[in-house]
């Protein structure tokens, strides 16, 4: 696999993690003091760990973080928040459901990232130190 293609792929996932962390931060704020707050804090910590792993791997491959992709992801998440508020201006139950669904899609995408990288470890030596089975969990 060409390193340039792999770094583009990693940047896409890095941008996704930026959006996910923004969404989680929003969910922490709206659940502050409630029973769900701890769940979102822990989820944010796990996403941050994956983001740190992506950054490290990207740099080991000689790639640079795409500020454009991260900015686009940030903006997309902010627009998503507006959409969620418009869909559910009342109780917040639909907002929470749709936010959780969005996060689940991102989590599945990240799991598939780690699975995909596992397939190409024999061709990309920088991937070998990763504990891909743990990351897939």
PDB file of C-alpha atoms in Angstrom, residues 11-83:
ATOM      1  CA  UNK A  11      -6.367  11.566   8.069  1.00  0.00           C
ATOM      2  CA  UNK A  12      -9.976  10.769   7.202  1.00  0.00           C
ATOM      3  CA  UNK A  13     -10.289   8.768  10.411  1.00  0.00           C
ATOM      4  CA  UNK A  14      -8.458  11.433  12.397  1.00  0.00           C
ATOM      5  CA  UNK A  15     -10.972  13.994  11.139  1.00  0.00           C
ATOM      6  CA  UNK A  16     -13.803  11.671  12.135  1.00  0.00           C
ATOM      7  CA  UNK A  17     -12.383  11.478  15.644  1.00  0.00           C
ATOM      8  CA  UNK A  18     -12.331  15.284  15.824  1.00  0.00           C
ATOM      9  CA  UNK A  19     -16.047  15.359  15.022  1.00  0.00           C
ATOM     10  CA  UNK A  20     -16.749  12.537  17.477  1.00  0.00           C
ATOM     11  CA  UNK A  21     -14.955  14.316  20.313  1.00  0.00           C
ATOM     12  CA  UNK A  22     -16.872  17.505  19.611  1.00  0.00           C
ATOM     13  CA  UNK A  23     -20.149  15.579  19.728  1.00  0.00           C
ATOM     14  CA  UNK A  24     -19.138  13.810  22.931  1.00  0.00           C
ATOM     15  CA  UNK A  25     -18.181  17.143  24.522  1.00  0.00           C
ATOM     16  CA  UNK A  26     -21.634  18.454  23.637  1.00  0.00           C
ATOM     17  CA  UNK A  27     -23.267  15.355  25.139  1.00  0.00           C
ATOM     18  CA  UNK A  28     -21.219  15.737  28.329  1.00  0.00           C
ATOM     19  CA  UNK A  29     -22.491  19.303  28.672  1.00  0.00           C
ATOM     20  CA  UNK A  30     -26.139  18.390  28.188  1.00  0.00           C
ATOM     21  CA  UNK A  31     -25.930  15.417  30.574  1.00  0.00           C
ATOM     22  CA  UNK A  32     -23.846  17.204  33.238  1.00  0.00           C
ATOM     23  CA  UNK A  33     -24.733  15.887  36.659  1.00  0.00           C
ATOM     24  CA  UNK A  34     -26.881  13.128  35.187  1.00  0.00           C
ATOM     25  CA  UNK A  35     -26.438   9.380  35.067  1.00  0.00           C
ATOM     26  CA  UNK A  36     -25.142   9.477  31.460  1.00  0.00           C
ATOM     27  CA  UNK A  37     -22.382  12.011  32.019  1.00  0.00           C
ATOM     28  CA  UNK A  38     -19.812   9.406  33.200  1.00  0.00           C
ATOM     29  CA  UNK A  39     -20.527   7.237  30.119  1.00  0.00           C
ATOM     30  CA  UNK A  40     -19.799  10.130  27.761  1.00  0.00           C
ATOM     31  CA  UNK A  41     -16.670  11.149  29.661  1.00  0.00           C
ATOM     32  CA  UNK A  42     -15.292   7.601  29.396  1.00  0.00           C
ATOM     33  CA  UNK A  43     -16.284   7.353  25.745  1.00  0.00           C
ATOM     34  CA  UNK A  44     -14.475  10.613  25.057  1.00  0.00           C
ATOM     35  CA  UNK A  45     -11.350   9.261  26.753  1.00  0.00           C
ATOM     36  CA  UNK A  46     -11.425   6.160  24.543  1.00  0.00           C
ATOM     37  CA  UNK A  47     -11.901   8.235  21.404  1.00  0.00           C
ATOM     38  CA  UNK A  48      -9.025  10.478  22.504  1.00  0.00           C
ATOM     39  CA  UNK A  49      -6.780   7.412  22.925  1.00  0.00           C
ATOM     40  CA  UNK A  50      -7.630   6.257  19.395  1.00  0.00           C
ATOM     41  CA  UNK A  51      -7.012   9.765  18.102  1.00  0.00           C
ATOM     42  CA  UNK A  52      -3.590   9.819  19.785  1.00  0.00           C
ATOM     43  CA  UNK A  53      -2.764   6.440  18.211  1.00  0.00           C
ATOM     44  CA  UNK A  54      -3.814   7.730  14.792  1.00  0.00           C
ATOM     45  CA  UNK A  55      -1.661  10.851  15.188  1.00  0.00           C
ATOM     46  CA  UNK A  56       1.363   8.818  16.243  1.00  0.00           C
ATOM     47  CA  UNK A  57       0.927   6.384  13.375  1.00  0.00           C
ATOM     48  CA  UNK A  58       0.436   9.186  10.883  1.00  0.00           C
ATOM     49  CA  UNK A  59       3.683  10.812  11.997  1.00  0.00           C
ATOM     50  CA  UNK A  60       5.558   7.478  11.944  1.00  0.00           C
ATOM     51  CA  UNK A  61       4.484   7.073   8.332  1.00  0.00           C
ATOM     52  CA  UNK A  62       5.857  10.525   7.546  1.00  0.00           C
ATOM     53  CA  UNK A  63       2.428  12.012   6.993  1.00  0.00           C
ATOM     54  CA  UNK A  64       1.060  15.302   8.201  1.00  0.00           C
ATOM     55  CA  UNK A  65      -2.261  15.993   9.811  1.00  0.00           C
ATOM     56  CA  UNK A  66      -4.715  17.519   7.380  1.00  0.00           C
ATOM     57  CA  UNK A  67      -5.937  20.731   8.942  1.00  0.00           C
ATOM     58  CA  UNK A  68      -8.492  21.044   6.140  1.00  0.00           C
ATOM     59  CA  UNK A  69     -10.031  17.648   6.893  1.00  0.00           C
ATOM     60  CA  UNK A  70     -10.098  18.340  10.631  1.00  0.00           C
ATOM     61  CA  UNK A  71     -11.698  21.757  10.096  1.00  0.00           C
ATOM     62  CA  UNK A  72     -14.302  20.247   7.768  1.00  0.00           C
ATOM     63  CA  UNK A  73     -15.088  17.558  10.355  1.00  0.00           C
ATOM     64  CA  UNK A  74     -15.396  20.176  13.102  1.00  0.00           C
ATOM     65  CA  UNK A  75     -17.755  22.280  10.973  1.00  0.00           C
ATOM     66  CA  UNK A  76     -19.795  19.234   9.958  1.00  0.00           C
ATOM     67  CA  UNK A  77     -20.263  18.299  13.606  1.00  0.00           C
ATOM     68  CA  UNK A  78     -21.411  21.836  14.451  1.00  0.00           C
ATOM     69  CA  UNK A  79     -23.947  21.691  11.627  1.00  0.00           C
ATOM     70  CA  UNK A  80     -24.982  18.280  12.936  1.00  0.00           C
ATOM     71  CA  UNK A  81     -25.661  19.797  16.341  1.00  0.00           C
ATOM     72  CA  UNK A  82     -27.960  22.359  14.727  1.00  0.00           C
ATOM     73  CA  UNK A  83     -29.764  19.563  12.873  1.00  0.00           C
TER      74      UNK A  83
END
